[in-house]
């Protein structure tokens, strides 16, 4: 009798416990909704209205988007910043990810001191991106920067340059600094992909005569499809969201002469006003944010659709 009552009590308690477990994700969902979902919907809403300072006006029938794409200086600045974002992405793909893969492959081959190199390459990632920006701004200083002093010491005075002051070198310098900062992180992703390849598969490929470059191209790279996809998508998102490094090194104007201007910097300057004292336009700034979101979401979706189809084949 007592056992039956105990069993009934246990059955009554079990649903309550199950319901309580379902409450665990609520705080995370609430934080995600407040800091991710709400700002996205707010930006969409703000982009559709006139603004008088911080006071929302009337619905303007997509006038902010028309001004962004057709009215000077917004249209010229938008396309200029978009080109810089594309350059940012391509340079990161070529420099950052190729070096990250080479380093990951060297560590994968279990060279002497591999563990030390893994930690050393990842160390820059532990720094704040703002600190990295100010540190490299000092290193690249044309008069007292370490780089120009070193070039002069080794007899390469003609190579000494105002790296961040010349419109032709400012953006490449900023992108390369970002590559230096991010290489360790992407190296770890690629290293995890290399370590996930079955050793039996590699041994079988070697027995079949695949060695060196052939082993890399015919066996290793195809088997690293998933981590390579992750790296490409993350690099694309990183390139089109880039803001802090340019802001720390070149300010909100994308100096010199908007040569380092990016979409995120253009959004900040347009929405909240630049460092030169001009007032912001919250409506057009929100339109820039919506366009940025659409570009990132659309291209990421197209890429992931292609990847899913390749995996299904």
Short mmCIF file of C-alpha atoms in Angstrom, two decimals:
data_model
loop_
_atom_site.label_atom_id
_atom_site.label_comp_id
_atom_site.label_asym_id
_atom_site.label_seq_id
_atom_site.Cartn_x
_atom_site.Cartn_y
_atom_site.Cartn_z
CA UNK A 1 0.00 0.00 0.00
CA UNK A 2 2.75 2.41 1.00
CA UNK A 3 4.70 1.52 -2.13
CA UNK A 4 1.67 2.32 -4.30
CA UNK A 5 1.23 5.72 -2.63
CA UNK A 6 4.95 6.43 -3.10
CA UNK A 7 4.68 5.56 -6.79
CA UNK A 8 1.66 7.88 -7.19
CA UNK A 9 3.51 10.75 -5.48
CA UNK A 10 6.52 10.16 -7.72
CA UNK A 11 4.33 10.33 -10.83
CA UNK A 12 2.79 13.61 -9.60
CA UNK A 13 6.22 15.17 -8.95
CA UNK A 14 7.71 14.19 -12.29
CA UNK A 15 5.63 16.57 -14.48
CA UNK A 16 6.44 19.49 -12.17
CA UNK A 17 10.14 18.71 -12.44
CA UNK A 18 9.89 18.48 -16.24
CA UNK A 19 8.10 21.81 -16.44
CA UNK A 20 10.73 23.41 -14.20
CA UNK A 21 13.51 22.20 -16.51
CA UNK A 22 11.82 23.95 -19.44
CA UNK A 23 12.21 27.27 -17.61
CA UNK A 24 16.03 27.10 -17.68
CA UNK A 25 16.40 28.66 -21.20
CA UNK A 26 14.11 31.59 -20.31
CA UNK A 27 16.87 33.95 -19.03
CA UNK A 28 19.03 33.29 -22.12
CA UNK A 29 16.04 33.81 -24.46
CA UNK A 30 15.14 37.03 -22.64
CA UNK A 31 18.69 38.42 -22.94
CA UNK A 32 18.89 37.38 -26.63
CA UNK A 33 15.53 39.02 -27.35
CA UNK A 34 16.48 42.23 -25.55
CA UNK A 35 19.96 42.70 -27.03
CA UNK A 36 19.66 41.02 -30.47
CA UNK A 37 16.08 40.66 -31.68
CA UNK A 38 14.75 43.98 -30.36
CA UNK A 39 17.59 46.15 -31.86
CA UNK A 40 17.05 44.50 -35.27
CA UNK A 41 13.34 45.26 -35.28
CA UNK A 42 14.01 48.73 -33.85
CA UNK A 43 16.44 49.50 -36.70
CA UNK A 44 13.85 48.37 -39.25
CA UNK A 45 11.24 50.61 -37.63
CA UNK A 46 13.52 53.64 -37.25
CA UNK A 47 14.53 53.43 -40.93
CA UNK A 48 10.93 54.01 -42.04
CA UNK A 49 10.30 57.29 -40.17
CA UNK A 50 11.46 60.90 -40.20
CA UNK A 51 13.52 62.00 -37.23
CA UNK A 52 13.96 65.39 -35.58
CA UNK A 53 16.99 64.72 -33.42
CA UNK A 54 15.88 61.85 -31.18
CA UNK A 55 12.15 62.49 -31.73
CA UNK A 56 10.42 60.13 -34.16
CA UNK A 57 8.30 61.86 -36.80
CA UNK A 58 5.93 60.52 -39.46
CA UNK A 59 6.20 57.49 -41.71
CA UNK A 60 8.15 58.70 -44.76
CA UNK A 61 7.43 55.97 -47.32
CA UNK A 62 11.03 54.64 -47.53
CA UNK A 63 12.48 58.14 -48.10
CA UNK A 64 15.54 57.29 -45.97
CA UNK A 65 16.44 54.44 -48.34
CA UNK A 66 15.91 56.66 -51.42
CA UNK A 67 18.18 59.34 -49.92
CA UNK A 68 20.80 56.71 -49.07
CA UNK A 69 21.03 55.42 -52.64
CA UNK A 70 20.35 58.58 -54.67
CA UNK A 71 21.33 61.69 -52.70
CA UNK A 72 24.83 63.10 -52.30
CA UNK A 73 26.89 62.60 -50.19
CA UNK A 74 25.13 59.48 -48.83
CA UNK A 75 25.13 57.47 -52.08
CA UNK A 76 28.79 58.15 -52.87
CA UNK A 77 29.89 57.38 -49.29
CA UNK A 78 27.81 54.18 -49.18
CA UNK A 79 29.33 52.68 -52.35
CA UNK A 80 32.82 53.80 -51.29
CA UNK A 81 32.41 52.05 -47.91
CA UNK A 82 30.94 48.92 -49.53
CA UNK A 83 33.99 48.62 -51.82
CA UNK A 84 36.24 48.85 -48.78
CA UNK A 85 34.27 46.07 -47.04
CA UNK A 86 34.71 43.83 -50.10
CA UNK A 87 38.46 44.59 -50.14
CA UNK A 88 38.53 43.83 -46.38
CA UNK A 89 36.93 40.41 -46.97
CA UNK A 90 39.12 39.42 -49.94
CA UNK A 91 42.34 40.44 -48.16
CA UNK A 92 41.36 38.52 -45.04
CA UNK A 93 40.57 35.44 -47.13
CA UNK A 94 43.95 35.58 -48.89
CA UNK A 95 46.24 36.68 -46.06
CA UNK A 96 44.57 35.73 -42.79
CA UNK A 97 43.05 32.37 -43.72
CA UNK A 98 45.94 31.12 -45.85
CA UNK A 99 48.46 31.88 -43.07
CA UNK A 100 46.07 30.40 -40.49
CA UNK A 101 45.85 27.17 -42.51
CA UNK A 102 49.63 26.97 -42.99
CA UNK A 103 50.20 27.42 -39.25
CA UNK A 104 47.48 24.88 -38.42
CA UNK A 105 49.02 22.37 -40.84
CA UNK A 106 52.49 22.87 -39.35
CA UNK A 107 51.14 22.26 -35.85
CA UNK A 108 49.12 19.28 -37.14
CA UNK A 109 52.35 17.71 -38.41
CA UNK A 110 53.47 17.75 -34.76
CA UNK A 111 56.60 19.83 -35.20
CA UNK A 112 58.77 20.41 -32.16
CA UNK A 113 57.26 23.08 -29.91
CA UNK A 114 53.82 22.83 -31.53
CA UNK A 115 52.01 23.52 -28.26
CA UNK A 116 54.05 26.68 -27.69
CA UNK A 117 53.33 27.96 -31.22
CA UNK A 118 49.61 27.25 -30.75
CA UNK A 119 49.51 29.45 -27.63
CA UNK A 120 51.79 32.13 -29.11
CA UNK A 121 49.70 32.54 -32.26
CA UNK A 122 46.47 32.80 -30.23
CA UNK A 123 47.80 35.39 -27.75
CA UNK A 124 46.83 38.51 -29.82
CA UNK A 125 43.22 37.34 -29.71
CA UNK A 126 43.23 37.73 -25.93
CA UNK A 127 43.74 41.49 -26.28
CA UNK A 128 40.90 43.96 -26.69
CA UNK A 129 40.55 45.00 -30.34
CA UNK A 130 40.61 48.65 -29.19
CA UNK A 131 43.95 48.11 -27.44
CA UNK A 132 45.26 46.35 -30.57
CA UNK A 133 44.22 49.36 -32.66
CA UNK A 134 45.95 51.92 -30.46
CA UNK A 135 49.05 49.71 -30.12
CA UNK A 136 49.47 49.37 -33.89
CA UNK A 137 48.73 53.06 -34.35
CA UNK A 138 51.85 53.73 -32.28
CA UNK A 139 53.87 51.07 -34.12
CA UNK A 140 52.94 52.59 -37.51
CA UNK A 141 53.53 56.19 -36.41
CA UNK A 142 55.56 57.84 -39.23
CA UNK A 143 57.97 59.67 -36.88
CA UNK A 144 58.44 57.53 -33.75
CA UNK A 145 56.84 54.24 -34.77
CA UNK A 146 58.84 51.05 -34.28
CA UNK A 147 58.30 49.89 -37.87
CA UNK A 148 59.81 52.96 -39.55
CA UNK A 149 62.65 53.10 -37.01
CA UNK A 150 63.45 49.44 -37.75
CA UNK A 151 63.40 50.04 -41.51
CA UNK A 152 65.82 52.95 -41.13
CA UNK A 153 68.12 50.90 -38.87
CA UNK A 154 68.44 48.10 -41.45
CA UNK A 155 69.12 50.52 -44.31
CA UNK A 156 65.63 50.56 -45.81
CA UNK A 157 64.91 54.24 -45.18
CA UNK A 158 63.16 54.56 -48.53
CA UNK A 159 60.58 52.04 -47.31
CA UNK A 160 59.71 54.16 -44.25
CA UNK A 161 56.24 55.50 -44.84
CA UNK A 162 53.24 57.24 -43.27
CA UNK A 163 51.33 53.96 -43.42
CA UNK A 164 48.12 55.28 -41.90
CA UNK A 165 48.37 58.75 -43.39
CA UNK A 166 48.56 57.71 -47.05
CA UNK A 167 45.16 56.86 -48.64
CA UNK A 168 46.87 54.15 -50.70
CA UNK A 169 48.28 52.25 -47.71
CA UNK A 170 45.89 53.12 -44.86
CA UNK A 171 43.22 50.48 -45.57
CA UNK A 172 45.68 47.64 -46.35
CA UNK A 173 47.54 48.49 -43.11
CA UNK A 174 44.32 48.33 -41.06
CA UNK A 175 43.24 45.03 -42.68
CA UNK A 176 46.66 43.46 -42.08
CA UNK A 177 46.49 44.48 -38.42
CA UNK A 178 43.11 42.75 -38.22
CA UNK A 179 44.64 39.65 -39.86
CA UNK A 180 47.41 39.64 -37.22
CA UNK A 181 44.74 39.83 -34.52
CA UNK A 182 42.49 37.07 -35.91
CA UNK A 183 44.94 34.51 -37.34
CA UNK A 184 45.21 32.54 -34.07
CA UNK A 185 41.44 32.11 -33.75
CA UNK A 186 40.96 30.82 -37.29
CA UNK A 187 44.08 28.66 -36.93
CA UNK A 188 42.41 26.82 -34.02
CA UNK A 189 39.24 26.20 -36.09
CA UNK A 190 41.29 24.79 -38.96
CA UNK A 191 43.49 22.77 -36.61
CA UNK A 192 40.38 21.18 -35.09
CA UNK A 193 39.30 20.25 -38.63
CA UNK A 194 42.68 18.69 -39.38
CA UNK A 195 42.66 16.72 -36.15
CA UNK A 196 39.16 15.40 -36.94
CA UNK A 197 40.46 13.62 -40.07
CA UNK A 198 40.82 9.92 -39.44
CA UNK A 199 44.45 8.80 -39.22
CA UNK A 200 43.45 5.54 -40.99
CA UNK A 201 42.28 7.54 -44.00
CA UNK A 202 45.57 9.46 -44.14
CA UNK A 203 47.62 6.28 -43.82
CA UNK A 204 45.57 4.61 -46.57
CA UNK A 205 46.08 7.63 -48.85
CA UNK A 206 49.84 7.52 -48.22
CA UNK A 207 49.93 3.79 -49.02
CA UNK A 208 48.19 4.64 -52.32
CA UNK A 209 51.03 7.04 -53.13
CA UNK A 210 49.43 10.36 -52.11
CA UNK A 211 52.13 12.53 -50.55
CA UNK A 212 52.93 16.20 -50.06
CA UNK A 213 50.82 18.60 -52.11
CA UNK A 214 48.77 15.79 -53.65
CA UNK A 215 47.81 14.49 -50.21
CA UNK A 216 46.86 18.01 -49.15
CA UNK A 217 44.75 18.86 -52.23
CA UNK A 218 43.16 15.47 -52.92
CA UNK A 219 42.53 14.19 -49.41
CA UNK A 220 42.94 16.75 -46.63
CA UNK A 221 41.18 19.79 -48.12
CA UNK A 222 38.06 17.87 -49.30
CA UNK A 223 37.75 16.31 -45.85
CA UNK A 224 37.94 19.76 -44.25
CA UNK A 225 34.84 21.01 -46.04
CA UNK A 226 32.91 21.84 -42.84
CA UNK A 227 35.63 23.85 -41.03
CA UNK A 228 36.51 25.68 -44.26
CA UNK A 229 32.85 26.69 -44.65
CA UNK A 230 32.75 27.95 -41.08
CA UNK A 231 35.94 29.97 -41.63
CA UNK A 232 34.65 31.55 -44.86
CA UNK A 233 31.27 32.52 -43.38
CA UNK A 234 32.84 33.91 -40.19
CA UNK A 235 35.40 35.87 -42.23
CA UNK A 236 32.63 37.37 -44.36
CA UNK A 237 30.58 38.39 -41.33
CA UNK A 238 33.70 39.76 -39.60
CA UNK A 239 34.63 41.83 -42.68
CA UNK A 240 31.17 43.36 -43.04
CA UNK A 241 30.75 44.07 -39.32
CA UNK A 242 34.24 45.53 -38.85
CA UNK A 243 34.13 48.76 -36.85
CA UNK A 244 36.20 48.88 -33.66
CA UNK A 245 39.64 48.58 -35.27
CA UNK A 246 39.03 51.30 -37.86
CA UNK A 247 37.45 53.53 -35.23
CA UNK A 248 40.48 53.10 -32.93
CA UNK A 249 43.09 53.62 -35.66
CA UNK A 250 41.44 56.06 -38.08
CA UNK A 251 38.50 57.62 -36.21
CA UNK A 252 34.84 57.94 -37.21
CA UNK A 253 35.72 59.70 -40.48
CA UNK A 254 37.61 56.72 -41.93
CA UNK A 255 40.69 58.90 -42.38
CA UNK A 256 42.53 59.88 -44.48
CA UNK A 257 39.90 61.17 -46.90
CA UNK A 258 37.45 58.31 -46.16
CA UNK A 259 40.01 55.82 -47.51
CA UNK A 260 39.34 53.46 -44.56
CA UNK A 261 35.61 54.10 -44.33
CA UNK A 262 33.53 50.93 -43.85
CA UNK A 263 29.77 50.39 -43.74
CA UNK A 264 29.74 50.09 -39.94
CA UNK A 265 31.79 53.29 -39.57
CA UNK A 266 29.50 55.04 -42.08
CA UNK A 267 26.49 53.85 -40.06
CA UNK A 268 27.95 55.17 -36.79
CA UNK A 269 28.85 58.55 -38.31
CA UNK A 270 25.50 58.92 -40.06
CA UNK A 271 23.35 57.87 -37.09
CA UNK A 272 25.17 59.58 -34.24
CA UNK A 273 27.26 62.31 -35.90
CA UNK A 274 30.96 62.35 -36.73
CA UNK A 275 33.88 63.60 -34.74
CA UNK A 276 33.87 66.92 -36.61
CA UNK A 277 30.69 68.04 -34.87
CA UNK A 278 28.01 67.41 -37.51
CA UNK A 279 24.67 66.13 -36.25
CA UNK A 280 23.49 62.60 -36.99
CA UNK A 281 20.51 61.39 -38.98
CA UNK A 282 19.00 58.46 -37.12
CA UNK A 283 16.65 57.53 -39.97
CA UNK A 284 19.35 57.25 -42.65
CA UNK A 285 21.72 55.60 -40.18
CA UNK A 286 19.07 52.96 -39.48
CA UNK A 287 18.62 52.50 -43.24
CA UNK A 288 22.38 51.78 -43.50
CA UNK A 289 22.08 49.22 -40.67
CA UNK A 290 19.14 47.52 -42.43
CA UNK A 291 21.10 47.33 -45.72
CA UNK A 292 24.11 45.88 -43.87
CA UNK A 293 21.86 43.28 -42.25
CA UNK A 294 20.31 42.41 -45.62
CA UNK A 295 23.72 42.01 -47.32
CA UNK A 296 25.13 39.77 -44.58
CA UNK A 297 21.95 37.69 -44.24
CA UNK A 298 21.41 37.27 -48.00
CA UNK A 299 24.97 36.28 -48.90
CA UNK A 300 25.31 34.01 -45.85
CA UNK A 301 22.00 32.31 -46.74
CA UNK A 302 23.04 31.81 -50.38
CA UNK A 303 26.39 30.40 -49.31
CA UNK A 304 24.90 28.03 -46.72
CA UNK A 305 22.28 26.84 -49.25
CA UNK A 306 25.08 26.02 -51.70
CA UNK A 307 26.99 24.19 -48.97
CA UNK A 308 23.95 22.14 -47.94
CA UNK A 309 23.38 21.11 -51.56
CA UNK A 310 27.02 20.05 -51.94
CA UNK A 311 26.77 17.98 -48.79
CA UNK A 312 23.57 16.33 -50.01
CA UNK A 313 25.17 15.29 -53.33
#
